[in-house]
mmCIF file of C-alpha atoms in Angstrom:
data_model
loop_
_atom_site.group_PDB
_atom_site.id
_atom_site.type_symbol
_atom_site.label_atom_id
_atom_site.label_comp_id
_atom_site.label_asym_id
_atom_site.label_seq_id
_atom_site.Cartn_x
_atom_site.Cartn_y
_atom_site.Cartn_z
ATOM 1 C CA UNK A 1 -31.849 -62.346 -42.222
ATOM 2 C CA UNK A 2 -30.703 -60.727 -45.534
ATOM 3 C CA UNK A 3 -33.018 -62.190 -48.452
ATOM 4 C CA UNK A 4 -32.479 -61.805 -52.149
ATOM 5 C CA UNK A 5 -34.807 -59.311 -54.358
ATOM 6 C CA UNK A 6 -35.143 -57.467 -57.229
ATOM 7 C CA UNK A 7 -38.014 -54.172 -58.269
ATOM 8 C CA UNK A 8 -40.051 -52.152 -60.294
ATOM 9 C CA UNK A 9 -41.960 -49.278 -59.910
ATOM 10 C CA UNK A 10 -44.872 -47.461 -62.252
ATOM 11 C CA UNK A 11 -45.636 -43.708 -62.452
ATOM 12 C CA UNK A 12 -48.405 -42.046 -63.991
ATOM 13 C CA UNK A 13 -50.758 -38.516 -64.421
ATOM 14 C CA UNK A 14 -53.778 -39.091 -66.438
ATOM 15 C CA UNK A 15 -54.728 -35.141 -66.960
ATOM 16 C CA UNK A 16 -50.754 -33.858 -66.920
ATOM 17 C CA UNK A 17 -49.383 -36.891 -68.227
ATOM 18 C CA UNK A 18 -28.426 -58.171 -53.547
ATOM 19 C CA UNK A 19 -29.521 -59.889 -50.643
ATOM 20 C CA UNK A 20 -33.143 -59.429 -50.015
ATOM 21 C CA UNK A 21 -36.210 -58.985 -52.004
ATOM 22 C CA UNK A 22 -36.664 -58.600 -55.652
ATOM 23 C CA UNK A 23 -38.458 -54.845 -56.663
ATOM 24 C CA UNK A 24 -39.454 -53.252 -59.554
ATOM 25 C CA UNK A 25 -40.887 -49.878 -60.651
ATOM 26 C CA UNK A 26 -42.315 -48.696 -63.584
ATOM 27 C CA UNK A 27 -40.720 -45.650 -65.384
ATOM 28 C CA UNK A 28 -40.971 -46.245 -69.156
ATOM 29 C CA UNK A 29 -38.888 -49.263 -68.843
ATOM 30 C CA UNK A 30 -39.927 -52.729 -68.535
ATOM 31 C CA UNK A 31 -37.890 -55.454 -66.527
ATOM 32 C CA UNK A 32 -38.988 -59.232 -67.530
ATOM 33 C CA UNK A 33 -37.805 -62.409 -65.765
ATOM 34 C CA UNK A 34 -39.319 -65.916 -66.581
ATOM 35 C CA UNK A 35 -38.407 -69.046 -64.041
ATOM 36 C CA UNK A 36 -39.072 -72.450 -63.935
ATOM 37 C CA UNK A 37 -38.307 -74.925 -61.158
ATOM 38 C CA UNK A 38 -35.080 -77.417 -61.816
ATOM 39 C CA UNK A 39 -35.031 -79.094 -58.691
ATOM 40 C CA UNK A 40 -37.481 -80.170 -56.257
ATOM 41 C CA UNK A 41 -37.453 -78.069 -52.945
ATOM 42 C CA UNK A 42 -40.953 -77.594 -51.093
ATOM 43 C CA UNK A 43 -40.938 -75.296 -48.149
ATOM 44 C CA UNK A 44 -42.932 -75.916 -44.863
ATOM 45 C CA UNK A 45 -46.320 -75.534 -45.387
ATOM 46 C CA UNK A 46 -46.787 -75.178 -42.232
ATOM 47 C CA UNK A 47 -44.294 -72.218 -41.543
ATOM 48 C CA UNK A 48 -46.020 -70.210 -44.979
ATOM 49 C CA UNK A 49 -47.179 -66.753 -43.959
ATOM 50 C CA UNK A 50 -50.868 -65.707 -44.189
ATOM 51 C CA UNK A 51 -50.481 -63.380 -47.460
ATOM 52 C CA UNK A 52 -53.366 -61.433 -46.734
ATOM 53 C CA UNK A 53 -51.818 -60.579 -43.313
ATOM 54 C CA UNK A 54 -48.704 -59.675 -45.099
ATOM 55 C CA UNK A 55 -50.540 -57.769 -47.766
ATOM 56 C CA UNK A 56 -52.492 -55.572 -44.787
ATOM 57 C CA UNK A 57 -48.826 -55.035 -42.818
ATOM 58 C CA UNK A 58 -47.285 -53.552 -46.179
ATOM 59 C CA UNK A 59 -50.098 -51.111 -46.026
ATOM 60 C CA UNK A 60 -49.742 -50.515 -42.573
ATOM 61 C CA UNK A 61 -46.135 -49.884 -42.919
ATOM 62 C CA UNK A 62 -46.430 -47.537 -46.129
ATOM 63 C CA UNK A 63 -48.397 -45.783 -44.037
ATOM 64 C CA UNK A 64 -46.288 -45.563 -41.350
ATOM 65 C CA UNK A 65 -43.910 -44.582 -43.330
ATOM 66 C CA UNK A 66 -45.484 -41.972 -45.035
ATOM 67 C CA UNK A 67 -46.563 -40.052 -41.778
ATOM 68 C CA UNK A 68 -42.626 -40.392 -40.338
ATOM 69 C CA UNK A 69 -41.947 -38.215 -43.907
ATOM 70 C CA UNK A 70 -45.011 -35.806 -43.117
ATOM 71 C CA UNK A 71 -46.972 -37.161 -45.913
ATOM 72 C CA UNK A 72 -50.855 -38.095 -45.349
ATOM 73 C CA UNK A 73 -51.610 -41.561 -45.038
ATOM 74 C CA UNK A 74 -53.159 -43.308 -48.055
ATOM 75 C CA UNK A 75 -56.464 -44.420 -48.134
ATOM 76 C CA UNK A 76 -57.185 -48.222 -49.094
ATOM 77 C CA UNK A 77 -59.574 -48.802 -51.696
ATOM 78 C CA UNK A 78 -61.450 -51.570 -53.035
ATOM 79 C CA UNK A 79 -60.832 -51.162 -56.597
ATOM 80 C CA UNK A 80 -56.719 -50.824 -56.436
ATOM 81 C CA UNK A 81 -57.219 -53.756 -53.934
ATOM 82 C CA UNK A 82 -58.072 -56.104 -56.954
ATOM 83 C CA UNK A 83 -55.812 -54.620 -59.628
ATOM 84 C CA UNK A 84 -52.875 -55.358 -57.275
ATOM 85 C CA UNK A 85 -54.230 -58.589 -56.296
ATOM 86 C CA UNK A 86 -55.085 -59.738 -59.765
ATOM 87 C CA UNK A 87 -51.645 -58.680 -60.941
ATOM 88 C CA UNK A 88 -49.794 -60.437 -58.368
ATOM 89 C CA UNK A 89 -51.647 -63.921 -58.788
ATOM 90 C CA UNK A 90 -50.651 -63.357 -62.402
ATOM 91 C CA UNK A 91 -47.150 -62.920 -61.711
ATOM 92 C CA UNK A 92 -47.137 -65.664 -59.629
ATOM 93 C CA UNK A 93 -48.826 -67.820 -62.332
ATOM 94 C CA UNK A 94 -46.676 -67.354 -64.992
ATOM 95 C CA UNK A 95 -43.513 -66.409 -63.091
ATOM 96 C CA UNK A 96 -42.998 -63.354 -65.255
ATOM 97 C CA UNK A 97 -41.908 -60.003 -63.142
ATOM 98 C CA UNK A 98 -42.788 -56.742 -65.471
ATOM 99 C CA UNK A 99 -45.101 -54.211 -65.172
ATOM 100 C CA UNK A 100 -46.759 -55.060 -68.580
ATOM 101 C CA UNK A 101 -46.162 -59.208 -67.881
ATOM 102 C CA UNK A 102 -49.757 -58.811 -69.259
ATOM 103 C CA UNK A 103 -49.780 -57.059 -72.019
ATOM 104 C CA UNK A 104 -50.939 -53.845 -70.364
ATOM 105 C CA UNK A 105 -49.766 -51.085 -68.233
ATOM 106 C CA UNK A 106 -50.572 -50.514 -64.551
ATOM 107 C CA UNK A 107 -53.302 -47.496 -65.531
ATOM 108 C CA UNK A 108 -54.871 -50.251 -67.904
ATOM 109 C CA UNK A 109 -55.300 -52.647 -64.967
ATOM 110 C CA UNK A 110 -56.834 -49.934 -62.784
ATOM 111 C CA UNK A 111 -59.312 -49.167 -65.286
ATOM 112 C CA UNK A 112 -60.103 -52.298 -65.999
ATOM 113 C CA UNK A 113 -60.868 -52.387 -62.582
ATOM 114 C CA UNK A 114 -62.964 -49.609 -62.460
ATOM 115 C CA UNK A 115 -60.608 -47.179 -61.125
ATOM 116 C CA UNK A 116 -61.693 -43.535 -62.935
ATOM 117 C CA UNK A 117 -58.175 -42.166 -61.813
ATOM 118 C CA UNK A 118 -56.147 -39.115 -62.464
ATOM 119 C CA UNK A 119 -52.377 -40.273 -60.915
ATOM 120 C CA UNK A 120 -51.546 -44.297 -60.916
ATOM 121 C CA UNK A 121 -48.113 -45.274 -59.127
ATOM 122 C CA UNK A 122 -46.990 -49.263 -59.212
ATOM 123 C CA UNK A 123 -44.479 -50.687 -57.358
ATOM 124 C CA UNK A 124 -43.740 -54.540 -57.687
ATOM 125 C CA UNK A 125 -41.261 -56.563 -56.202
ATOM 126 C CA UNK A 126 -40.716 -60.690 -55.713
ATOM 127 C CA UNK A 127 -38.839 -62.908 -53.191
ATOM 128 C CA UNK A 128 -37.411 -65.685 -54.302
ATOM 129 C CA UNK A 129 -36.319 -66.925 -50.815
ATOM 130 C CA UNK A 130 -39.713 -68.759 -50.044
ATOM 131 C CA UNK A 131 -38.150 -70.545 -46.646
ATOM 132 C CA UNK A 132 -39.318 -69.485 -43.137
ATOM 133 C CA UNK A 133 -40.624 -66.468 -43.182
ATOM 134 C CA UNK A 134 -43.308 -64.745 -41.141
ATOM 135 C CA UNK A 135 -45.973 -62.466 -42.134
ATOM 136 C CA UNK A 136 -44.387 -59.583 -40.647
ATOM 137 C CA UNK A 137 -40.796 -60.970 -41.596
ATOM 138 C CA UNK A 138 -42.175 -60.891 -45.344
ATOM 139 C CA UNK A 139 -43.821 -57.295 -45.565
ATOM 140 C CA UNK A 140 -40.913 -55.788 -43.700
ATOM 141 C CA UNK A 141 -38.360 -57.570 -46.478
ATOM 142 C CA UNK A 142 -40.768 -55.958 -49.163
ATOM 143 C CA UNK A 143 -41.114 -52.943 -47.578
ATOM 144 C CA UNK A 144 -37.045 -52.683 -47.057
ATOM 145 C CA UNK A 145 -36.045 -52.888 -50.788
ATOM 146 C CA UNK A 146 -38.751 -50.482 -51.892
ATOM 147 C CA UNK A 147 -37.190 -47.942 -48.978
ATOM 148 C CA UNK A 148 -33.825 -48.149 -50.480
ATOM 149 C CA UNK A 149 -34.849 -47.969 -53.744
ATOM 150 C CA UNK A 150 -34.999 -44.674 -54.999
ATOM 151 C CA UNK A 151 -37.738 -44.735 -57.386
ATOM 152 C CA UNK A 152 -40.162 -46.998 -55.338
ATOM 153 C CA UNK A 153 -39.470 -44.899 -52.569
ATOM 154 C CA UNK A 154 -40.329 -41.460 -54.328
ATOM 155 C CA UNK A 155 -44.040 -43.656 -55.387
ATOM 156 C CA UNK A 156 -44.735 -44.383 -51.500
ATOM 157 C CA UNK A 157 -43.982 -40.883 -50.509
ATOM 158 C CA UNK A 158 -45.652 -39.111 -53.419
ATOM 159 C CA UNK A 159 -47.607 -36.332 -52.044
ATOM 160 C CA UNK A 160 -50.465 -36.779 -54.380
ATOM 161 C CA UNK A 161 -51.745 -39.988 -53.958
ATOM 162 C CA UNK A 162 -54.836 -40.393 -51.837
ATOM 163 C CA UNK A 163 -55.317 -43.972 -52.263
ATOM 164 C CA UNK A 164 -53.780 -47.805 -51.627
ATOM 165 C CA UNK A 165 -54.182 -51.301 -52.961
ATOM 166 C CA UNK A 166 -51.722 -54.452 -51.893
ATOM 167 C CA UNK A 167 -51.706 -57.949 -53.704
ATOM 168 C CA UNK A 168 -49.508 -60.430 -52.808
ATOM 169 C CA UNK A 169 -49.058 -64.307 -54.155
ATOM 170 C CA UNK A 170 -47.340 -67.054 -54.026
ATOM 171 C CA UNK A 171 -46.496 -69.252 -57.183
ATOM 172 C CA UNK A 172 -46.922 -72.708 -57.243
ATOM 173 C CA UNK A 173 -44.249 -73.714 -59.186
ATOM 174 C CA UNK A 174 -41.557 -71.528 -58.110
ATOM 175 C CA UNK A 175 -42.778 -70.715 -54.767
ATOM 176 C CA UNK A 176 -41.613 -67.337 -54.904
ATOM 177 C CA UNK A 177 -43.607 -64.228 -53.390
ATOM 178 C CA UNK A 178 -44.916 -61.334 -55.651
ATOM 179 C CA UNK A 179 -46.021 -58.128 -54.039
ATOM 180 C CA UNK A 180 -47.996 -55.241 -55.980
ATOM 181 C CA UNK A 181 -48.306 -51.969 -54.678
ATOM 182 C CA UNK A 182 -50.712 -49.845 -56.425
ATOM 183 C CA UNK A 183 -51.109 -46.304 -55.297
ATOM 184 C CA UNK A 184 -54.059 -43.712 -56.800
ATOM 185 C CA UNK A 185 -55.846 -40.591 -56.811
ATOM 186 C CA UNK A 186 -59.726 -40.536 -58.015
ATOM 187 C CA UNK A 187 -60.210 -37.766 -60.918
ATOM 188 C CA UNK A 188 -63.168 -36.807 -58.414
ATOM 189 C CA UNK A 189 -60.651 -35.525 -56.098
ATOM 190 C CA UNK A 190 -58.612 -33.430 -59.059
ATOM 191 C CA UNK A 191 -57.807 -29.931 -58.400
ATOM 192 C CA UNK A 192 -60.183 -27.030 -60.136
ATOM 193 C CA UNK A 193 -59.133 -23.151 -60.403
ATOM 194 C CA UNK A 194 -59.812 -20.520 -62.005
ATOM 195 C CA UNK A 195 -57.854 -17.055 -63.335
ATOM 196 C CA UNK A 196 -59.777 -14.165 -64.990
ATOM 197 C CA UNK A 197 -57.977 -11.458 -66.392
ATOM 198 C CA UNK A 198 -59.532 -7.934 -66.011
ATOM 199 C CA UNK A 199 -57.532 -6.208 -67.247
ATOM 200 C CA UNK A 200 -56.621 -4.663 -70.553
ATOM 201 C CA UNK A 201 -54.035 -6.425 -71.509
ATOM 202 C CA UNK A 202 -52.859 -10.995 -72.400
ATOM 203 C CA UNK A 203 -51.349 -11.601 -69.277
ATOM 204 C CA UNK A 204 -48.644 -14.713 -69.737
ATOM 205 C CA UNK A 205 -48.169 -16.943 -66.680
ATOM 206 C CA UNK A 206 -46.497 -20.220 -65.702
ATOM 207 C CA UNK A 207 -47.919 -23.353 -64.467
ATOM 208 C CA UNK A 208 -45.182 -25.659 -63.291
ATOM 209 C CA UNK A 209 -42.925 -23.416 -66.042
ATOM 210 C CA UNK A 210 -44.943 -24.375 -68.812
ATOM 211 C CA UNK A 211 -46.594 -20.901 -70.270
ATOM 212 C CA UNK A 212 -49.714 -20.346 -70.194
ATOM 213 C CA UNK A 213 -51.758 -16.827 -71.694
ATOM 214 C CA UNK A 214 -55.175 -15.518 -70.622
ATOM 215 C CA UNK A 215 -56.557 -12.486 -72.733
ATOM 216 C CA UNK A 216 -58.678 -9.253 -71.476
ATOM 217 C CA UNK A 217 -61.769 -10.290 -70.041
ATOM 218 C CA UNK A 218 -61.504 -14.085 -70.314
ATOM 219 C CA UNK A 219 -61.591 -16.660 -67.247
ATOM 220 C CA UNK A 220 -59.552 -19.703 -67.881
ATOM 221 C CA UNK A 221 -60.413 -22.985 -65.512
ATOM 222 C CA UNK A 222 -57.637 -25.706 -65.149
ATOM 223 C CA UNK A 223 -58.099 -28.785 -63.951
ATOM 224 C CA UNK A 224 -55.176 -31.046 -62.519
ATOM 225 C CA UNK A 225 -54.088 -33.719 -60.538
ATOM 226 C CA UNK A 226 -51.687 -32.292 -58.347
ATOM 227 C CA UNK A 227 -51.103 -28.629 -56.781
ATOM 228 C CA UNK A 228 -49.436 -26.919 -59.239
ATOM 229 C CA UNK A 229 -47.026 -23.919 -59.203
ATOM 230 C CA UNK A 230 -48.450 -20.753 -60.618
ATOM 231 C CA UNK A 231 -46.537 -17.352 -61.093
ATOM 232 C CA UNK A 232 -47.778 -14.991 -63.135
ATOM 233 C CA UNK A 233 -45.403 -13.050 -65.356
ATOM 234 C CA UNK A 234 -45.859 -9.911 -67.667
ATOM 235 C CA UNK A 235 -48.975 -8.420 -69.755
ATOM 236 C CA UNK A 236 -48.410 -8.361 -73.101
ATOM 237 C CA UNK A 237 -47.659 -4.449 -72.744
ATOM 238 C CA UNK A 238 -44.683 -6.043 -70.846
ATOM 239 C CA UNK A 239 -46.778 -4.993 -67.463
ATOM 240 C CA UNK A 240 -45.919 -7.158 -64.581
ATOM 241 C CA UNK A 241 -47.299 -8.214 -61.393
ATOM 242 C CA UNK A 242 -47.150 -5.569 -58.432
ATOM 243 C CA UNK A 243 -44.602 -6.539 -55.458
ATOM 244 C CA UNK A 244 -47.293 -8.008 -53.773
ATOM 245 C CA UNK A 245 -48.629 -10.070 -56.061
ATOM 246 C CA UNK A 246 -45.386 -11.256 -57.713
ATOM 247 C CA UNK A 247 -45.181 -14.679 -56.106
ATOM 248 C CA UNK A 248 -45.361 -18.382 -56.553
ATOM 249 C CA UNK A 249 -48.770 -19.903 -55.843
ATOM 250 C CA UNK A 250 -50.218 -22.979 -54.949
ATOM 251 C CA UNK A 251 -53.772 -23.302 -55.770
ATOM 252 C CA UNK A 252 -56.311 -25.655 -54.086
ATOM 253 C CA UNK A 253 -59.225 -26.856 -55.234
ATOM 254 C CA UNK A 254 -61.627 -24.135 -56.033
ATOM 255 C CA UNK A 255 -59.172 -21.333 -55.988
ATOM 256 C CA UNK A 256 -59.736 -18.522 -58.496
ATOM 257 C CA UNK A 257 -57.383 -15.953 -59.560
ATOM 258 C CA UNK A 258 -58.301 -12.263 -60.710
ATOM 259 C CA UNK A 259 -56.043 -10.060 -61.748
ATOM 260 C CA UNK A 260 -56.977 -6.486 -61.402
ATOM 261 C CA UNK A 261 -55.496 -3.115 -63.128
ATOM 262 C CA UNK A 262 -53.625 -0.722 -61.117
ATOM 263 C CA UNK A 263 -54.946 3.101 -60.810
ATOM 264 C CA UNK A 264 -51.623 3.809 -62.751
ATOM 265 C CA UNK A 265 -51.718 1.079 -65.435
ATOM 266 C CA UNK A 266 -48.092 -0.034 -64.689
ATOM 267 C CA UNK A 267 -48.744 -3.200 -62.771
ATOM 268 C CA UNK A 268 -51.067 -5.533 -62.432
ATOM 269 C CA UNK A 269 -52.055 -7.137 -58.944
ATOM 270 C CA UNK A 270 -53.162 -10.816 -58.311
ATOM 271 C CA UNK A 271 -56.548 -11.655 -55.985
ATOM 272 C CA UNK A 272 -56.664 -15.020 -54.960
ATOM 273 C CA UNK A 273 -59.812 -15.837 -53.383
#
């Protein structure tokens, strides 16, 4: 069956900064529809899907999804539970589609929530097609538009997101189906390292190309919410890295850097420990 849709999808850092169903996702750019039934046509109660079946079979299939692209599976959690949930039945209240039909943005509504986060990701979407579908049928038509949608499908295979929530509703007036996605990462499970320079010199290096300096004899710890990139460039001298040590890294959490003088003072070389 090919059903109509349109979406919407939402990303944020906290520490770094048509035939089927309708989508949305949220990248600085809001998308607002408002409807209103004109004619009476009620669908089958009796044929409805069980929403919270379809909301736990969109999570099943992100996750399946997610492990076909090698990415780990996302965790569900309470809190993003109830921020999509609460979002969706508002959607479906009013029958506005936006990521701010509220007033707020998607991080606001986790926080609200109680969400401490670091990364929020929100993908929406609504079907306007409210006649005989399945549970399955339903998340699969969701699931669908957000795959061929570039954006939504860069939030469900973000690499950095540890954790899930699913709402979907159904409006009374409209009878349409809203689905929220919300995707997180806790700032408890932020990334923490470390780089202490030893040697005599400011030694400039990158993090995700943005430069960064650390004097002689100062340790500099950086918290983020992804893996960064690290490569470590010159001293101030001009000095650079030794062949070994000149090299993109990827730090995990708890990783510390020291760079060390050589015996000859024309290079520096990079412990990672």
């Amino acid at each position: 069956m090919r059903v109509p849709f349109m979406t919407g999808c939402l990303m944020l850092t906290g520490l770094l900064v048509v035939a089927s169903p309708t989508y949305a996702q949220r990248v600085h750019e809001d998308n607002s529809r408002t409807a209103e039934r004109t004619r009476a046509q009620k669908s089958d109660s009796s044929t409805s899907p069980d929403l919270a079946e379809v909301a736990q079979r969109i999570r099943t299939l992100t996750n399946e999804f997610r492990t076909q692209h090698g990415r780990a599976e996302v965790k569900l959690n309470a809190k993003l539970t109830q921020t999509a949930q609460d979002f969706a039945d508002f959607m479906a209240n009013t029958d506005q589609f936006s990521h701010t039909a509220d007033g707020r943005e998607p991080w606001d509504r986790a926080a609200q929530h109680g969400y401490d986060y670091c990364i929020v990701l929100e993908n929406i979407a609504y079907e306007y097609n409210s006649q005989g579908f399945t549970a399955p049928a339903l998340a699969e038509a969701f699931l669908k538009g957000w795959k061929e949608s570039p954006g939504h499908r860069k939030n469900m295979l973000n690499r950095d997101v540890t954790e899930i929530g699913v709402g979907v509703a159904q409006s009374s007036s409209t009878e349409w189906y809203y689905a929220v996605q919300v995707f997180g990462r806790p700032k408890s499970d932020a990334i923490t390292f470390q780089i202490s320079n030893e040697t005599e010199s400011t030694v400039e290096y990158t993090i995700d190309g943005q430069t960064q300096y650390v004097k002689p004899g100062y340790t500099i710890t950086h918290r983020s919410c992804r893996r960064p990139e690290i490569r470590f460039q010159a001293t101030a001298e001009g000095t650079k890295a030794d062949a070994d040590s000149e090299r993109n890294y990827r730090p995990r959490n708890g990783t510390r850097y020291t760079l060390q003088p050589d015996n000859q003072g024309k290079a520096f070389r990079v412990e990672e420990r």
